[in-house]
Amino acid sequence: MPEDELSRARAAWLTARDGETGDEFAALLVDRGLYSDAELIYAQLEADGYIIARWGRAWCARERGDDVAAEQYLREYIAQDDGDSPEASAYLGLWLQARDAGGDTEELLRIGAAVNQDAQGSLGNLLREEGRLTEAEEALRVGYELGEEASHIPLALVLEAAGRVSEAVAVLREGYEMGDAFCAFNLGLLLEEEGLELAAVDWYVKAARGGDLKAVNLLDERGIETSAT
């Protein structure tokens, strides 16, 4: 039946040759891992004036391991929109940071941070790693004040680096209470660094019960039971 769905989508695309049917057909190809085939459809859509297809081409190129082409396509997409493409800037910045490409990574993340939590967190981490703690905190506070879950761990790392451990603990507790088990694991690490081993284990257990595999593996190595009592 999935192939029937693909055949129907292909037939619809060949009949209509419009953006909607082409996008649907390409998306199904992507779902099946047929990135080169999907990229060809996106290229045809782009040639027909469906400019957003360039973003699809970028995604396909990256999935098949061609980072150079992926970057080129996204840069072209951003340029045709006079640089006013925060979501595309966010993804490009994240891709560049993932491979330590440098260049305009920070600028792209700053643009993308307004609409993308991952870009905001990555910007904070980048600034923290460069020792620009005040800038990092300012960047992360925006999302934190809006209650964005992804801001808690990066902000806590900045606060810890600045020696404000009690504030970092409070931020991680809050993140855990919002449902982020990864905050529990990071809180455990922080408490252990502070010499509070027993309290740290309690938080590792909470993290493990929340599905954090790092916490599960750490506790397993130490022979500590994680199941609820």
mmCIF file of N, CA and C in Angstrom, residues 11-129:
data_model
loop_
_atom_site.group_PDB
_atom_site.id
_atom_site.type_symbol
_atom_site.label_atom_id
_atom_site.label_comp_id
_atom_site.label_asym_id
_atom_site.label_seq_id
_atom_site.Cartn_x
_atom_site.Cartn_y
_atom_site.Cartn_z
ATOM 1 N N ALA A 11 1.635 10.265 -9.905
ATOM 2 C CA ALA A 11 0.656 10.534 -10.961
ATOM 3 C C ALA A 11 0.047 11.924 -10.807
ATOM 4 N N ALA A 12 -0.242 12.299 -9.554
ATOM 5 C CA ALA A 12 -0.820 13.624 -9.299
ATOM 6 C C ALA A 12 0.158 14.718 -9.696
ATOM 7 N N TRP A 13 1.433 14.500 -9.402
ATOM 8 C CA TRP A 13 2.470 15.477 -9.747
ATOM 9 C C TRP A 13 2.620 15.605 -11.261
ATOM 10 N N LEU A 14 2.637 14.475 -11.957
ATOM 11 C CA LEU A 14 2.795 14.509 -13.408
ATOM 12 C C LEU A 14 1.594 15.148 -14.096
ATOM 13 N N THR A 15 0.424 15.036 -13.456
ATOM 14 C CA THR A 15 -0.789 15.624 -14.030
ATOM 15 C C THR A 15 -0.868 17.124 -13.781
ATOM 16 N N ALA A 16 -0.648 17.517 -12.535
ATOM 17 C CA ALA A 16 -0.833 18.926 -12.157
ATOM 18 C C ALA A 16 0.424 19.766 -12.344
ATOM 19 N N ARG A 17 1.589 19.167 -12.055
ATOM 20 C CA ARG A 17 2.867 19.876 -12.125
ATOM 21 C C ARG A 17 2.801 21.224 -11.412
ATOM 22 N N ASP A 18 2.282 21.185 -10.176
ATOM 23 C CA ASP A 18 2.242 22.408 -9.387
ATOM 24 C C ASP A 18 3.019 22.202 -8.085
ATOM 25 N N GLY A 19 3.126 23.276 -7.310
ATOM 26 C CA GLY A 19 3.910 23.219 -6.091
ATOM 27 C C GLY A 19 3.373 22.238 -5.071
ATOM 28 N N GLU A 20 2.060 22.195 -4.918
ATOM 29 C CA GLU A 20 1.459 21.336 -3.895
ATOM 30 C C GLU A 20 1.708 19.857 -4.172
ATOM 31 N N THR A 21 1.397 19.412 -5.394
ATOM 32 C CA THR A 21 1.575 17.990 -5.704
ATOM 33 C C THR A 21 3.052 17.606 -5.760
ATOM 34 N N GLY A 22 3.891 18.520 -6.229
ATOM 35 C CA GLY A 22 5.320 18.238 -6.273
ATOM 36 C C GLY A 22 5.910 18.114 -4.884
ATOM 37 N N ASP A 23 5.478 19.004 -3.999
ATOM 38 C CA ASP A 23 5.975 18.977 -2.627
ATOM 39 C C ASP A 23 5.546 17.695 -1.922
ATOM 40 N N GLU A 24 4.299 17.279 -2.141
ATOM 41 C CA GLU A 24 3.798 16.050 -1.522
ATOM 42 C C GLU A 24 4.560 14.828 -2.040
ATOM 43 N N PHE A 25 4.805 14.793 -3.350
ATOM 44 C CA PHE A 25 5.544 13.673 -3.937
ATOM 45 C C PHE A 25 6.972 13.626 -3.396
ATOM 46 N N ALA A 26 7.628 14.780 -3.357
ATOM 47 C CA ALA A 26 9.001 14.838 -2.851
ATOM 48 C C ALA A 26 9.063 14.430 -1.385
ATOM 49 N N ALA A 27 8.071 14.854 -0.593
ATOM 50 C CA ALA A 27 8.053 14.515 0.832
ATOM 51 C C ALA A 27 7.944 13.005 1.034
ATOM 52 N N LEU A 28 7.141 12.336 0.212
ATOM 53 C CA LEU A 28 7.020 10.881 0.306
ATOM 54 C C LEU A 28 8.332 10.198 -0.065
ATOM 55 N N LEU A 29 9.021 10.733 -1.054
ATOM 56 C CA LEU A 29 10.327 10.185 -1.427
ATOM 57 C C LEU A 29 11.322 10.336 -0.282
ATOM 58 N N VAL A 30 11.284 11.489 0.369
ATOM 59 C CA VAL A 30 12.163 11.727 1.520
ATOM 60 C C VAL A 30 11.854 10.735 2.630
ATOM 61 N N ASP A 31 10.570 10.512 2.907
ATOM 62 C CA ASP A 31 10.169 9.569 3.957
ATOM 63 C C ASP A 31 10.723 8.173 3.707
ATOM 64 N N ARG A 32 10.922 7.836 2.444
ATOM 65 C CA ARG A 32 11.441 6.513 2.086
ATOM 66 C C ARG A 32 12.959 6.510 1.917
ATOM 67 N N GLY A 33 13.589 7.636 2.222
ATOM 68 C CA GLY A 33 15.039 7.715 2.117
ATOM 69 C C GLY A 33 15.554 7.867 0.705
ATOM 70 N N LEU A 34 14.667 8.206 -0.228
ATOM 71 C CA LEU A 34 15.062 8.376 -1.633
ATOM 72 C C LEU A 34 15.434 9.836 -1.883
ATOM 73 N N TYR A 35 16.519 10.259 -1.254
ATOM 74 C CA TYR A 35 16.871 11.678 -1.231
ATOM 75 C C TYR A 35 17.274 12.222 -2.606
ATOM 76 N N SER A 36 18.000 11.436 -3.372
ATOM 77 C CA SER A 36 18.404 11.908 -4.703
ATOM 78 C C SER A 36 17.190 12.103 -5.604
ATOM 79 N N ASP A 37 16.238 11.168 -5.527
ATOM 80 C CA ASP A 37 15.017 11.294 -6.326
ATOM 81 C C ASP A 37 14.206 12.509 -5.888
ATOM 82 N N ALA A 38 14.109 12.697 -4.578
ATOM 83 C CA ALA A 38 13.363 13.844 -4.060
ATOM 84 C C ALA A 38 14.028 15.148 -4.478
ATOM 85 N N GLU A 39 15.352 15.149 -4.466
ATOM 86 C CA GLU A 39 16.086 16.362 -4.840
ATOM 87 C C GLU A 39 15.810 16.752 -6.292
ATOM 88 N N LEU A 40 15.644 15.753 -7.152
ATOM 89 C CA LEU A 40 15.315 16.034 -8.553
ATOM 90 C C LEU A 40 13.946 16.703 -8.678
ATOM 91 N N ILE A 41 12.989 16.244 -7.874
ATOM 92 C CA ILE A 41 11.650 16.852 -7.898
ATOM 93 C C ILE A 41 11.726 18.291 -7.400
ATOM 94 N N TYR A 42 12.468 18.492 -6.302
ATOM 95 C CA TYR A 42 12.613 19.856 -5.778
ATOM 96 C C TYR A 42 13.291 20.761 -6.809
ATOM 97 N N ALA A 43 14.256 20.218 -7.545
ATOM 98 C CA ALA A 43 14.939 21.009 -8.572
ATOM 99 C C ALA A 43 13.963 21.422 -9.673
ATOM 100 N N GLN A 44 13.067 20.508 -10.051
ATOM 101 C CA GLN A 44 12.069 20.840 -11.066
ATOM 102 C C GLN A 44 11.090 21.895 -10.548
ATOM 103 N N LEU A 45 10.707 21.751 -9.281
ATOM 104 C CA LEU A 45 9.813 22.745 -8.677
ATOM 105 C C LEU A 45 10.469 24.119 -8.658
ATOM 106 N N GLU A 46 11.746 24.135 -8.307
ATOM 107 C CA GLU A 46 12.466 25.407 -8.264
ATOM 108 C C GLU A 46 12.538 26.038 -9.653
ATOM 109 N N ALA A 47 12.779 25.206 -10.660
ATOM 110 C CA ALA A 47 12.840 25.707 -12.038
ATOM 111 C C ALA A 47 11.499 26.280 -12.490
ATOM 112 N N ASP A 48 10.424 25.764 -11.893
ATOM 113 C CA ASP A 48 9.079 26.254 -12.219
ATOM 114 C C ASP A 48 8.683 27.469 -11.384
ATOM 115 N N GLY A 49 9.634 27.975 -10.571
ATOM 116 C CA GLY A 49 9.371 29.180 -9.799
ATOM 117 C C GLY A 49 8.948 28.957 -8.365
ATOM 118 N N TYR A 50 8.976 27.704 -7.914
ATOM 119 C CA TYR A 50 8.593 27.377 -6.538
ATOM 120 C C TYR A 50 9.860 27.471 -5.682
ATOM 121 N N ILE A 51 10.189 28.704 -5.285
ATOM 122 C CA ILE A 51 11.503 28.981 -4.691
ATOM 123 C C ILE A 51 11.757 28.224 -3.393
ATOM 124 N N ILE A 52 10.712 28.004 -2.603
ATOM 125 C CA ILE A 52 10.923 27.337 -1.317
ATOM 126 C C ILE A 52 11.449 25.919 -1.504
ATOM 127 N N ALA A 53 11.311 25.372 -2.733
ATOM 128 C CA ALA A 53 11.833 24.033 -3.008
ATOM 129 C C ALA A 53 13.344 23.973 -2.816
ATOM 130 N N ARG A 54 14.003 25.121 -2.882
ATOM 131 C CA ARG A 54 15.459 25.152 -2.672
ATOM 132 C C ARG A 54 15.799 24.671 -1.265
ATOM 133 N N TRP A 55 14.899 24.942 -0.323
ATOM 134 C CA TRP A 55 15.104 24.460 1.045
ATOM 135 C C TRP A 55 15.019 22.931 1.064
ATOM 136 N N GLY A 56 14.057 22.380 0.327
ATOM 137 C CA GLY A 56 13.952 20.929 0.228
ATOM 138 C C GLY A 56 15.194 20.309 -0.385
ATOM 139 N N ARG A 57 15.745 20.967 -1.394
ATOM 140 C CA ARG A 57 16.983 20.484 -2.014
ATOM 141 C C ARG A 57 18.122 20.471 -0.996
ATOM 142 N N ALA A 58 18.174 21.507 -0.172
ATOM 143 C CA ALA A 58 19.221 21.585 0.849
ATOM 144 C C ALA A 58 19.101 20.423 1.827
ATOM 145 N N TRP A 59 17.875 20.156 2.252
ATOM 146 C CA TRP A 59 17.654 19.084 3.224
ATOM 147 C C TRP A 59 18.069 17.730 2.638
ATOM 148 N N CYS A 60 17.676 17.487 1.388
ATOM 149 C CA CYS A 60 18.022 16.221 0.729
ATOM 150 C C CYS A 60 19.532 16.079 0.565
ATOM 151 N N ALA A 61 20.183 17.160 0.168
ATOM 152 C CA ALA A 61 21.633 17.117 -0.020
ATOM 153 C C ALA A 61 22.338 16.778 1.287
ATOM 154 N N ARG A 62 21.858 17.361 2.373
ATOM 155 C CA ARG A 62 22.486 17.080 3.665
ATOM 156 C C ARG A 62 22.256 15.626 4.082
ATOM 157 N N GLU A 63 21.045 15.124 3.860
ATOM 158 C CA GLU A 63 20.734 13.750 4.237
ATOM 159 C C GLU A 63 21.579 12.742 3.460
ATOM 160 N N ARG A 64 21.959 13.075 2.236
ATOM 161 C CA ARG A 64 22.803 12.144 1.466
ATOM 162 C C ARG A 64 24.288 12.450 1.648
ATOM 163 N N GLY A 65 24.599 13.357 2.595
ATOM 164 C CA GLY A 65 25.988 13.579 2.981
ATOM 165 C C GLY A 65 26.739 14.646 2.228
ATOM 166 N N ASP A 66 26.034 15.432 1.414
ATOM 167 C CA ASP A 66 26.705 16.490 0.649
ATOM 168 C C ASP A 66 26.505 17.829 1.361
ATOM 169 N N ASP A 67 27.329 18.089 2.373
ATOM 170 C CA ASP A 67 27.193 19.310 3.168
ATOM 171 C C ASP A 67 27.451 20.567 2.350
ATOM 172 N N VAL A 68 28.358 20.474 1.385
ATOM 173 C CA VAL A 68 28.689 21.642 0.563
ATOM 174 C C VAL A 68 27.476 22.086 -0.243
ATOM 175 N N ALA A 69 26.812 21.142 -0.900
ATOM 176 C CA ALA A 69 25.619 21.474 -1.683
ATOM 177 C C ALA A 69 24.497 21.956 -0.777
ATOM 178 N N ALA A 70 24.332 21.316 0.377
ATOM 179 C CA ALA A 70 23.278 21.708 1.311
ATOM 180 C C ALA A 70 23.461 23.158 1.747
ATOM 181 N N GLU A 71 24.697 23.512 2.097
ATOM 182 C CA GLU A 71 24.980 24.889 2.504
ATOM 183 C C GLU A 71 24.709 25.866 1.364
ATOM 184 N N GLN A 72 25.129 25.496 0.160
ATOM 185 C CA GLN A 72 24.929 26.374 -0.993
ATOM 186 C C GLN A 72 23.442 26.636 -1.235
ATOM 187 N N TYR A 73 22.633 25.570 -1.204
ATOM 188 C CA TYR A 73 21.202 25.722 -1.455
ATOM 189 C C TYR A 73 20.543 26.625 -0.411
ATOM 190 N N LEU A 74 20.903 26.420 0.865
ATOM 191 C CA LEU A 74 20.284 27.240 1.905
ATOM 192 C C LEU A 74 20.732 28.688 1.807
ATOM 193 N N ARG A 75 22.001 28.897 1.485
ATOM 194 C CA ARG A 75 22.481 30.276 1.327
ATOM 195 C C ARG A 75 21.753 30.958 0.170
ATOM 196 N N GLU A 76 21.525 30.235 -0.900
ATOM 197 C CA GLU A 76 20.797 30.801 -2.039
ATOM 198 C C GLU A 76 19.360 31.123 -1.651
ATOM 199 N N TYR A 77 18.762 30.240 -0.867
ATOM 200 C CA TYR A 77 17.385 30.476 -0.422
ATOM 201 C C TYR A 77 17.310 31.728 0.445
ATOM 202 N N ILE A 78 18.258 31.866 1.370
ATOM 203 C CA ILE A 78 18.294 33.034 2.252
ATOM 204 C C ILE A 78 18.541 34.301 1.442
ATOM 205 N N ALA A 79 19.450 34.232 0.478
ATOM 206 C CA ALA A 79 19.793 35.403 -0.337
ATOM 207 C C ALA A 79 18.613 35.880 -1.168
ATOM 208 N N GLN A 80 17.852 34.966 -1.735
ATOM 209 C CA GLN A 80 16.719 35.376 -2.575
ATOM 210 C C GLN A 80 15.622 36.036 -1.755
ATOM 211 N N ASP A 81 15.665 35.807 -0.427
ATOM 212 C CA ASP A 81 14.683 36.423 0.462
ATOM 213 C C ASP A 81 15.283 37.646 1.150
ATOM 214 N N ASP A 82 16.314 38.239 0.540
ATOM 215 C CA ASP A 82 16.997 39.421 1.085
ATOM 216 C C ASP A 82 17.517 39.193 2.500
ATOM 217 N N GLY A 83 17.862 37.960 2.801
ATOM 218 C CA GLY A 83 18.419 37.647 4.111
ATOM 219 C C GLY A 83 17.396 37.545 5.213
ATOM 220 N N ASP A 84 16.122 37.774 4.898
ATOM 221 C CA ASP A 84 15.077 37.761 5.924
ATOM 222 C C ASP A 84 14.428 36.381 5.998
ATOM 223 N N SER A 85 15.216 35.384 6.376
ATOM 224 C CA SER A 85 14.726 34.009 6.485
ATOM 225 C C SER A 85 15.248 33.408 7.785
ATOM 226 N N PRO A 86 14.682 33.806 8.924
ATOM 227 C CA PRO A 86 15.219 33.360 10.209
ATOM 228 C C PRO A 86 15.229 31.849 10.400
ATOM 229 N N GLU A 87 14.200 31.150 9.918
ATOM 230 C CA GLU A 87 14.175 29.701 10.115
ATOM 231 C C GLU A 87 15.273 29.027 9.296
ATOM 232 N N ALA A 88 15.442 29.456 8.052
ATOM 233 C CA ALA A 88 16.515 28.902 7.221
ATOM 234 C C ALA A 88 17.880 29.265 7.802
ATOM 235 N N SER A 89 18.001 30.484 8.327
ATOM 236 C CA SER A 89 19.258 30.905 8.952
ATOM 237 C C SER A 89 19.563 30.037 10.164
ATOM 238 N N ALA A 90 18.515 29.693 10.918
ATOM 239 C CA ALA A 90 18.694 28.838 12.090
ATOM 240 C C ALA A 90 19.265 27.487 11.691
ATOM 241 N N TYR A 91 18.665 26.863 10.687
ATOM 242 C CA TYR A 91 19.137 25.542 10.262
ATOM 243 C C TYR A 91 20.550 25.605 9.698
ATOM 244 N N LEU A 92 20.834 26.624 8.906
ATOM 245 C CA LEU A 92 22.176 26.740 8.345
ATOM 246 C C LEU A 92 23.196 26.949 9.457
ATOM 247 N N GLY A 93 22.862 27.796 10.421
ATOM 248 C CA GLY A 93 23.758 28.016 11.546
ATOM 249 C C GLY A 93 24.003 26.744 12.341
ATOM 250 N N LEU A 94 22.938 25.961 12.555
ATOM 251 C CA LEU A 94 23.072 24.702 13.291
ATOM 252 C C LEU A 94 23.925 23.702 12.518
ATOM 253 N N TRP A 95 23.720 23.650 11.202
ATOM 254 C CA TRP A 95 24.521 22.735 10.380
ATOM 255 C C TRP A 95 25.992 23.123 10.416
ATOM 256 N N LEU A 96 26.263 24.422 10.311
ATOM 257 C CA LEU A 96 27.651 24.881 10.326
ATOM 258 C C LEU A 96 28.302 24.616 11.674
ATOM 259 N N GLN A 97 27.551 24.866 12.753
ATOM 260 C CA GLN A 97 28.122 24.641 14.075
ATOM 261 C C GLN A 97 28.399 23.155 14.314
ATOM 262 N N ALA A 98 27.546 22.297 13.773
ATOM 263 C CA ALA A 98 27.719 20.856 13.967
ATOM 264 C C ALA A 98 29.048 20.363 13.410
ATOM 265 N N ARG A 99 29.559 21.058 12.410
ATOM 266 C CA ARG A 99 30.851 20.643 11.856
ATOM 267 C C ARG A 99 31.949 21.685 12.106
ATOM 268 N N ASP A 100 31.705 22.551 13.114
ATOM 269 C CA ASP A 100 32.704 23.552 13.514
ATOM 270 C C ASP A 100 33.218 24.350 12.329
ATOM 271 N N ALA A 101 32.290 24.810 11.500
ATOM 272 C CA ALA A 101 32.673 25.511 10.272
ATOM 273 C C ALA A 101 33.089 26.958 10.502
ATOM 274 N N GLY A 102 32.728 27.529 11.654
ATOM 275 C CA GLY A 102 33.103 28.917 11.920
ATOM 276 C C GLY A 102 32.399 29.874 10.987
ATOM 277 N N GLY A 103 33.163 30.807 10.414
ATOM 278 C CA GLY A 103 32.579 31.761 9.472
ATOM 279 C C GLY A 103 31.465 32.583 10.084
ATOM 280 N N ASP A 104 30.314 32.593 9.411
ATOM 281 C CA ASP A 104 29.191 33.407 9.879
ATOM 282 C C ASP A 104 28.207 32.609 10.724
ATOM 283 N N THR A 105 28.689 31.533 11.364
ATOM 284 C CA THR A 105 27.813 30.696 12.190
ATOM 285 C C THR A 105 27.098 31.512 13.259
ATOM 286 N N GLU A 106 27.851 32.347 13.968
ATOM 287 C CA GLU A 106 27.243 33.138 15.043
ATOM 288 C C GLU A 106 26.159 34.062 14.505
ATOM 289 N N GLU A 107 26.441 34.733 13.405
ATOM 290 C CA GLU A 107 25.463 35.651 12.820
ATOM 291 C C GLU A 107 24.178 34.916 12.440
ATOM 292 N N LEU A 108 24.324 33.751 11.831
ATOM 293 C CA LEU A 108 23.162 32.968 11.418
ATOM 294 C C LEU A 108 22.361 32.489 12.624
ATOM 295 N N LEU A 109 23.057 32.050 13.668
ATOM 296 C CA LEU A 109 22.364 31.603 14.872
ATOM 297 C C LEU A 109 21.631 32.753 15.548
ATOM 298 N N ARG A 110 22.231 33.940 15.525
ATOM 299 C CA ARG A 110 21.560 35.102 16.120
ATOM 300 C C ARG A 110 20.259 35.412 15.373
ATOM 301 N N ILE A 111 20.308 35.332 14.052
ATOM 302 C CA ILE A 111 19.103 35.579 13.259
ATOM 303 C C ILE A 111 18.061 34.499 13.542
ATOM 304 N N GLY A 112 18.519 33.256 13.581
ATOM 305 C CA GLY A 112 17.599 32.141 13.774
ATOM 306 C C GLY A 112 17.079 31.996 15.185
ATOM 307 N N ALA A 113 17.801 32.543 16.166
ATOM 308 C CA ALA A 113 17.405 32.388 17.569
ATOM 309 C C ALA A 113 16.035 32.973 17.864
ATOM 310 N N ALA A 114 15.602 33.921 17.051
ATOM 311 C CA ALA A 114 14.302 34.556 17.281
ATOM 312 C C ALA A 114 13.140 33.598 17.046
ATOM 313 N N VAL A 115 13.385 32.530 16.257
ATOM 314 C CA VAL A 115 12.278 31.634 15.902
ATOM 315 C C VAL A 115 12.576 30.163 16.187
ATOM 316 N N ASN A 116 13.791 29.852 16.587
ATOM 317 C CA ASN A 116 14.184 28.455 16.730
ATOM 318 C C ASN A 116 14.915 28.248 18.058
ATOM 319 N N GLN A 117 14.344 27.411 18.935
ATOM 320 C CA GLN A 117 14.928 27.191 20.252
ATOM 321 C C GLN A 117 16.303 26.537 20.172
ATOM 322 N N ASP A 118 16.475 25.614 19.237
ATOM 323 C CA ASP A 118 17.775 24.955 19.103
ATOM 324 C C ASP A 118 18.861 25.953 18.710
ATOM 325 N N ALA A 119 18.510 26.889 17.826
ATOM 326 C CA ALA A 119 19.473 27.913 17.422
ATOM 327 C C ALA A 119 19.819 28.802 18.606
ATOM 328 N N GLN A 120 18.824 29.099 19.416
ATOM 329 C CA GLN A 120 19.049 29.930 20.593
ATOM 330 C C GLN A 120 19.994 29.241 21.567
ATOM 331 N N GLY A 121 19.744 27.949 21.825
ATOM 332 C CA GLY A 121 20.613 27.201 22.724
ATOM 333 C C GLY A 121 22.020 27.063 22.172
ATOM 334 N N SER A 122 22.128 26.823 20.870
ATOM 335 C CA SER A 122 23.446 26.680 20.246
ATOM 336 C C SER A 122 24.224 27.987 20.267
ATOM 337 N N LEU A 123 23.511 29.101 20.090
ATOM 338 C CA LEU A 123 24.167 30.406 20.173
ATOM 339 C C LEU A 123 24.732 30.609 21.571
ATOM 340 N N GLY A 124 23.938 30.270 22.579
ATOM 341 C CA GLY A 124 24.411 30.393 23.950
ATOM 342 C C GLY A 124 25.637 29.540 24.207
ATOM 343 N N ASN A 125 25.624 28.305 23.711
ATOM 344 C CA ASN A 125 26.768 27.414 23.895
ATOM 345 C C ASN A 125 28.006 27.944 23.186
ATOM 346 N N LEU A 126 27.815 28.472 21.975
ATOM 347 C CA LEU A 126 28.941 29.018 21.215
ATOM 348 C C LEU A 126 29.588 30.175 21.970
ATOM 349 N N LEU A 127 28.759 31.084 22.470
ATOM 350 C CA LEU A 127 29.277 32.239 23.203
ATOM 351 C C LEU A 127 29.935 31.808 24.509
ATOM 352 N N ARG A 128 29.346 30.811 25.179
ATOM 353 C CA ARG A 128 29.933 30.309 26.429
ATOM 354 C C ARG A 128 31.302 29.707 26.172
ATOM 355 N N GLU A 129 31.417 28.909 25.116
ATOM 356 C CA GLU A 129 32.695 28.272 24.798
ATOM 357 C C GLU A 129 33.780 29.294 24.463
#
